[in-house]
XYZ file of N, CA, C and O in Angstrom:
468
model
N 68.408 178.175 188.491
C 68.254 178.581 189.802
C 69.460 178.203 190.661
O 69.939 178.978 191.412
N 69.958 176.993 190.517
C 71.076 176.549 191.311
C 72.269 177.387 191.004
O 72.956 177.764 191.987
N 72.509 177.705 189.771
C 73.652 178.544 189.430
C 73.538 179.943 190.020
O 74.480 180.409 190.639
N 72.344 180.509 189.960
C 72.115 181.868 190.415
C 72.312 181.913 191.936
O 72.894 182.827 192.503
N 71.667 180.928 192.600
C 71.735 180.925 194.059
C 73.165 180.634 194.624
O 73.470 180.963 195.738
N 73.984 180.001 193.830
C 75.348 179.694 194.238
C 76.278 180.861 194.156
O 77.372 180.916 194.750
N 75.837 181.921 193.473
C 76.702 183.105 193.277
C 76.602 183.938 194.505
O 75.615 183.986 195.259
N 77.769 184.715 194.815
C 77.670 185.667 195.841
C 76.748 186.856 195.564
O 76.459 187.122 194.386
N 76.274 187.500 196.594
C 75.342 188.675 196.400
C 76.072 189.697 195.523
O 77.275 189.900 195.635
N 75.318 190.241 194.645
C 75.819 191.234 193.739
C 75.160 191.320 192.392
O 74.206 190.590 192.161
N 75.683 192.063 191.506
C 75.013 192.238 190.207
C 75.008 190.946 189.365
O 74.026 190.708 188.688
N 76.059 190.087 189.488
C 76.006 188.848 188.634
C 74.907 187.936 189.180
O 74.173 187.384 188.348
N 74.727 187.864 190.493
C 73.687 187.008 190.982
C 72.281 187.666 190.633
O 71.368 186.928 190.259
N 72.173 188.971 190.696
C 70.990 189.607 190.303
C 70.566 189.343 188.904
O 69.455 189.046 188.577
N 71.560 189.401 187.964
C 71.344 189.073 186.604
C 70.942 187.611 186.401
O 69.968 187.295 185.631
N 71.626 186.763 187.099
C 71.315 185.296 186.990
C 69.899 184.994 187.497
O 69.229 184.193 186.901
N 69.517 185.639 188.609
C 68.131 185.413 189.082
C 67.133 185.984 188.166
O 66.032 185.376 187.988
N 67.427 187.046 187.487
C 66.503 187.661 186.484
C 66.368 186.699 185.311
O 65.234 186.434 184.814
N 67.440 186.119 184.886
C 67.435 185.113 183.845
C 66.592 183.847 184.220
O 65.834 183.291 183.451
N 66.785 183.415 185.523
C 66.055 182.286 185.986
C 64.557 182.622 186.065
O 63.731 181.748 185.760
N 64.236 183.844 186.382
C 62.824 184.241 186.358
C 62.213 184.151 184.968
O 61.076 183.576 184.814
N 62.953 184.536 183.937
C 62.468 184.484 182.580
C 62.239 182.984 182.183
O 61.200 182.647 181.578
N 63.178 182.118 182.575
C 63.055 180.708 182.241
C 61.907 180.058 183.017
O 61.165 179.205 182.474
N 61.719 180.474 184.279
C 60.616 179.949 185.078
C 59.263 180.358 184.433
O 58.293 179.556 184.446
N 59.192 181.572 183.968
C 57.988 182.034 183.291
C 57.653 181.168 182.074
O 56.537 180.757 181.864
N 58.639 180.899 181.287
C 58.508 180.137 180.126
C 58.063 178.691 180.498
O 57.134 178.148 179.849
N 58.606 178.134 181.523
C 58.227 176.842 182.028
C 56.833 176.856 182.479
O 56.044 175.898 182.184
N 56.438 177.853 183.186
C 55.034 178.018 183.663
C 54.098 178.069 182.528
O 53.055 177.364 182.570
N 54.371 178.848 181.512
C 53.431 178.996 180.344
C 53.386 177.625 179.584
O 52.249 177.286 179.140
N 54.443 176.968 179.487
C 54.492 175.573 178.839
C 53.618 174.629 179.609
O 52.789 173.875 179.072
N 53.783 174.652 180.905
C 52.987 173.775 181.771
C 51.488 174.084 181.726
O 50.688 173.163 181.698
N 51.189 175.405 181.708
C 49.763 175.756 181.572
C 49.194 175.264 180.297
O 48.039 174.756 180.325
N 49.928 175.347 179.251
C 49.478 174.941 177.948
C 49.254 173.425 177.875
O 48.477 172.862 177.171
N 50.004 172.663 178.717
C 49.995 171.173 178.710
C 49.013 170.684 179.759
O 48.790 169.436 179.832
N 48.338 171.532 180.477
C 47.418 171.060 181.554
C 46.363 170.125 181.075
O 46.083 169.100 181.690
N 45.678 170.448 179.938
C 44.634 169.593 179.487
C 45.110 168.222 179.152
O 44.504 167.230 179.404
N 46.364 168.148 178.554
C 46.889 166.781 178.133
C 47.543 166.036 179.362
O 47.367 164.794 179.451
N 48.127 166.746 180.264
C 48.901 166.089 181.311
C 48.232 166.089 182.674
O 48.633 165.416 183.614
N 47.246 166.994 182.870
C 46.509 166.980 184.121
C 47.320 167.489 185.321
O 48.005 168.505 185.248
N 47.218 166.724 186.382
C 47.783 167.046 187.668
C 49.238 167.444 187.701
O 49.579 168.474 188.316
N 50.101 166.655 187.058
C 51.513 167.027 187.029
C 51.783 168.393 186.473
O 52.587 169.223 186.922
N 51.027 168.780 185.412
C 51.243 170.042 184.720
C 50.725 171.196 185.663
O 51.280 172.267 185.730
N 49.559 170.906 186.306
C 48.975 171.873 187.231
C 49.963 172.154 188.383
O 50.179 173.243 188.835
N 50.587 171.078 188.900
C 51.589 171.152 189.982
C 52.736 171.988 189.578
O 53.258 172.865 190.320
N 53.260 171.729 188.346
C 54.385 172.470 187.866
C 54.025 173.933 187.629
O 54.821 174.840 187.963
N 52.803 174.170 187.080
C 52.381 175.557 186.933
C 52.336 176.311 188.288
O 52.837 177.411 188.382
N 51.812 175.686 189.281
C 51.712 176.302 190.587
C 53.100 176.525 191.118
O 53.333 177.592 191.736
N 53.987 175.520 190.989
C 55.354 175.751 191.510
C 56.073 176.881 190.808
O 56.757 177.732 191.466
N 55.958 176.938 189.499
C 56.605 178.100 188.741
C 55.970 179.400 189.062
O 56.678 180.419 189.037
N 54.648 179.410 189.305
C 54.010 180.703 189.688
C 54.601 181.220 190.963
O 54.910 182.425 191.086
N 54.695 180.336 191.922
C 55.251 180.784 193.266
C 56.717 181.215 193.065
O 57.100 182.212 193.734
N 57.396 180.473 192.254
C 58.835 180.880 192.023
C 59.034 182.229 191.336
O 59.793 183.158 191.729
N 58.148 182.436 190.263
C 58.285 183.693 189.542
C 57.853 184.868 190.348
O 58.316 185.982 190.149
N 56.925 184.632 191.244
C 56.500 185.754 192.152
C 57.597 186.194 193.042
O 57.898 187.333 193.149
N 58.333 185.266 193.590
C 59.458 185.629 194.456
C 60.558 186.220 193.657
O 61.196 187.234 194.043
N 60.858 185.679 192.430
C 61.898 186.239 191.643
C 61.439 187.620 191.108
O 62.371 188.490 190.940
N 60.209 187.870 190.861
C 59.756 189.146 190.493
C 59.875 190.199 191.601
O 60.294 191.318 191.385
N 59.577 189.762 192.799
C 59.825 190.642 193.973
C 61.282 190.958 194.123
O 61.698 192.159 194.381
N 62.170 190.004 193.858
C 63.613 190.300 193.931
C 64.008 191.249 192.887
O 64.734 192.210 193.153
N 63.530 191.052 191.665
C 63.893 191.999 190.567
C 63.331 193.412 190.879
O 64.001 194.412 190.556
N 62.148 193.534 191.402
C 61.650 194.805 191.855
C 62.644 195.528 192.799
O 62.841 196.695 192.642
N 63.182 194.738 193.699
C 64.198 195.292 194.645
C 65.435 195.727 193.993
O 66.050 196.693 194.321
N 65.884 194.952 193.047
C 67.109 195.297 192.258
C 66.870 196.717 191.623
O 67.712 197.552 191.673
N 65.690 196.910 190.975
C 65.433 198.095 190.264
C 65.252 199.270 191.317
O 65.696 200.404 191.059
N 64.642 198.977 192.461
C 64.483 200.022 193.444
C 65.815 200.419 193.960
O 66.068 201.620 194.138
N 66.753 199.507 194.242
C 68.069 199.847 194.706
C 68.805 200.689 193.675
O 69.498 201.698 193.955
N 68.684 200.381 192.368
C 69.251 201.102 191.357
C 68.787 202.556 191.313
O 69.510 203.526 191.237
N 67.437 202.715 191.492
C 66.896 204.016 191.435
C 67.271 204.805 192.681
O 67.522 206.022 192.602
N 67.374 204.134 193.840
C 67.713 204.864 195.049
C 69.206 205.356 194.908
O 69.538 206.438 195.369
N 70.090 204.556 194.351
C 71.415 205.051 194.034
C 71.474 206.247 193.239
O 72.227 207.232 193.500
N 70.697 206.207 192.137
C 70.621 207.372 191.244
C 70.082 208.651 191.960
O 70.630 209.707 191.851
N 69.026 208.453 192.754
C 68.390 209.582 193.461
C 69.335 210.160 194.470
O 69.484 211.355 194.692
N 70.096 209.222 195.168
C 71.071 209.682 196.116
C 72.206 210.539 195.487
O 72.661 211.539 195.997
N 72.679 210.060 194.309
C 73.659 210.820 193.613
C 73.214 212.159 193.154
O 74.031 213.141 193.281
N 72.025 212.276 192.697
C 71.463 213.572 192.300
C 71.294 214.486 193.466
O 71.703 215.670 193.465
N 70.813 213.934 194.598
C 70.628 214.732 195.816
C 71.987 215.222 196.285
O 72.092 216.391 196.669
N 72.993 214.340 196.294
C 74.276 214.677 196.810
C 74.901 215.794 195.888
O 75.496 216.753 196.431
N 74.764 215.605 194.605
C 75.289 216.644 193.669
C 74.666 217.978 193.879
O 75.204 219.047 193.599
N 73.373 217.991 194.279
C 72.641 219.245 194.463
C 72.927 219.803 195.888
O 72.294 220.810 196.289
N 73.798 219.166 196.606
C 74.113 219.623 197.960
C 73.136 219.234 199.015
O 73.097 219.738 200.149
N 72.223 218.277 198.690
C 71.218 217.872 199.622
C 71.705 216.626 200.401
O 72.591 215.966 200.037
N 71.006 216.376 201.433
C 71.329 215.236 202.265
C 70.772 214.035 201.694
O 69.567 213.933 201.382
N 71.610 212.989 201.386
C 71.168 211.776 200.733
C 71.041 210.618 201.720
O 70.868 209.495 201.326
N 71.151 210.861 202.987
C 71.098 209.879 204.080
C 69.880 208.969 203.965
O 69.998 207.732 204.097
N 68.735 209.524 203.765
C 67.501 208.765 203.710
C 67.485 207.776 202.589
O 66.987 206.632 202.742
N 68.117 208.136 201.453
C 68.180 207.218 200.297
C 69.052 205.972 200.737
O 68.782 204.845 200.424
N 70.084 206.283 201.425
C 70.935 205.208 201.979
C 70.215 204.280 202.864
O 70.372 202.990 202.833
N 69.417 204.831 203.743
C 68.615 204.020 204.671
C 67.602 203.122 203.890
O 67.481 201.926 204.171
N 66.998 203.700 202.924
C 66.055 202.930 202.108
C 66.769 201.862 201.239
O 66.285 200.733 201.152
N 67.944 202.185 200.784
C 68.737 201.228 200.067
C 69.129 200.058 200.988
O 69.016 198.843 200.593
N 69.481 200.321 202.217
C 69.773 199.277 203.178
C 68.584 198.393 203.496
O 68.729 197.148 203.552
N 67.394 198.990 203.575
C 66.236 198.195 203.783
C 65.986 197.280 202.595
O 65.575 196.085 202.753
N 66.196 197.765 201.403
C 66.006 196.942 200.191
C 67.029 195.880 200.138
O 66.704 194.761 199.688
N 68.188 196.093 200.545
C 69.233 195.074 200.593
C 68.824 193.921 201.571
O 68.969 192.796 201.273
N 68.351 194.295 202.721
C 67.900 193.346 203.684
C 66.668 192.492 203.150
O 66.624 191.303 203.332
N 65.786 193.208 202.495
C 64.672 192.488 201.910
C 65.146 191.539 200.824
O 64.645 190.395 200.770
N 66.111 191.924 200.059
C 66.654 191.067 198.959
C 67.352 189.845 199.634
O 67.141 188.644 199.103
N 67.994 189.932 200.748
C 68.638 188.846 201.450
C 67.583 187.857 201.982
O 67.711 186.644 201.831
N 66.470 188.399 202.424
C 65.388 187.521 202.902
C 64.721 186.814 201.743
O 64.389 185.605 201.829
N 64.568 187.498 200.663
C 63.976 186.882 199.473
C 64.854 185.773 198.943
O 64.378 184.699 198.540
N 66.188 185.959 198.956
C 67.115 184.980 198.419
C 67.038 183.747 199.331
O 66.984 182.569 198.864
N 66.976 183.923 200.617
C 66.814 182.798 201.557
C 65.531 182.023 201.321
O 65.498 180.782 201.300
N 64.415 182.799 201.053
C 63.152 182.106 200.778
C 63.217 181.423 199.406
O 62.653 180.360 199.227
N 63.897 182.041 198.444
C 64.052 181.397 197.139
C 64.839 180.081 197.270
O 64.486 179.071 196.568
N 65.866 180.148 198.110
C 66.639 178.804 198.298
C 65.748 177.739 198.763
O 65.801 176.583 198.257
N 64.922 178.059 199.794
C 64.044 177.025 200.303
C 63.003 176.589 199.330
O 62.687 175.353 199.181
N 62.420 177.570 198.692
C 61.334 177.259 197.676
C 61.953 176.434 196.537
O 61.348 175.439 196.048
N 63.083 176.836 196.008
C 63.720 176.053 194.915
C 64.029 174.596 195.413
O 63.814 173.729 194.580
N 64.570 174.440 196.562
C 64.888 173.118 197.056
C 63.625 172.231 197.018
O 63.559 171.062 196.575
N 62.492 172.846 197.588
C 61.284 172.108 197.603
C 60.787 171.733 196.180
O 60.323 170.636 195.897
N 60.840 172.696 195.281
C 60.444 172.433 193.887
C 61.306 171.368 193.234
O 60.819 170.442 192.649
N 62.653 171.478 193.351
C 63.574 170.565 192.719
C 63.423 169.185 193.383
O 63.419 168.205 192.573
N 63.169 169.145 194.683
C 62.941 167.808 195.276
C 61.661 167.142 194.727
O 61.599 165.988 194.480
N 60.663 167.997 194.478
C 59.338 167.472 193.987
C 59.472 167.057 192.541
O 58.834 166.114 192.171
N 60.318 167.708 191.739
C 60.483 167.421 190.324
C 61.341 166.097 190.235
O 61.049 165.338 189.289
N 62.258 165.896 191.116
C 63.104 164.691 190.984
C 62.504 163.447 191.650
O 62.943 162.326 191.450
N 61.372 163.668 192.486
C 60.878 162.591 193.284
C 59.633 161.989 192.675
O 59.034 161.998 191.757
């Protein structure tokens, strides 16, 4: 997460956040499996990873939506149609992604502080 969040906005950060999501999911599943043996700490880790993977999933959905909007805009433009609305939707998705990254930064800091404390 720290590596991904340190990257500037763009495809590299998007890929790194997607990789972080996959790792957080594996961590969540491992914590769920250990709940009977470890109790509260495993439950807390499961809950933290679930909240993190939800945000990361929302971010990945936005990445895919922006990709699709770019493709639709290109097709519309090639057909001589107005692609302005696709650009507006793309901009909204970009704004949503920026808000998600800000929320991810706060969430990750809280999780990391809890794991180290």
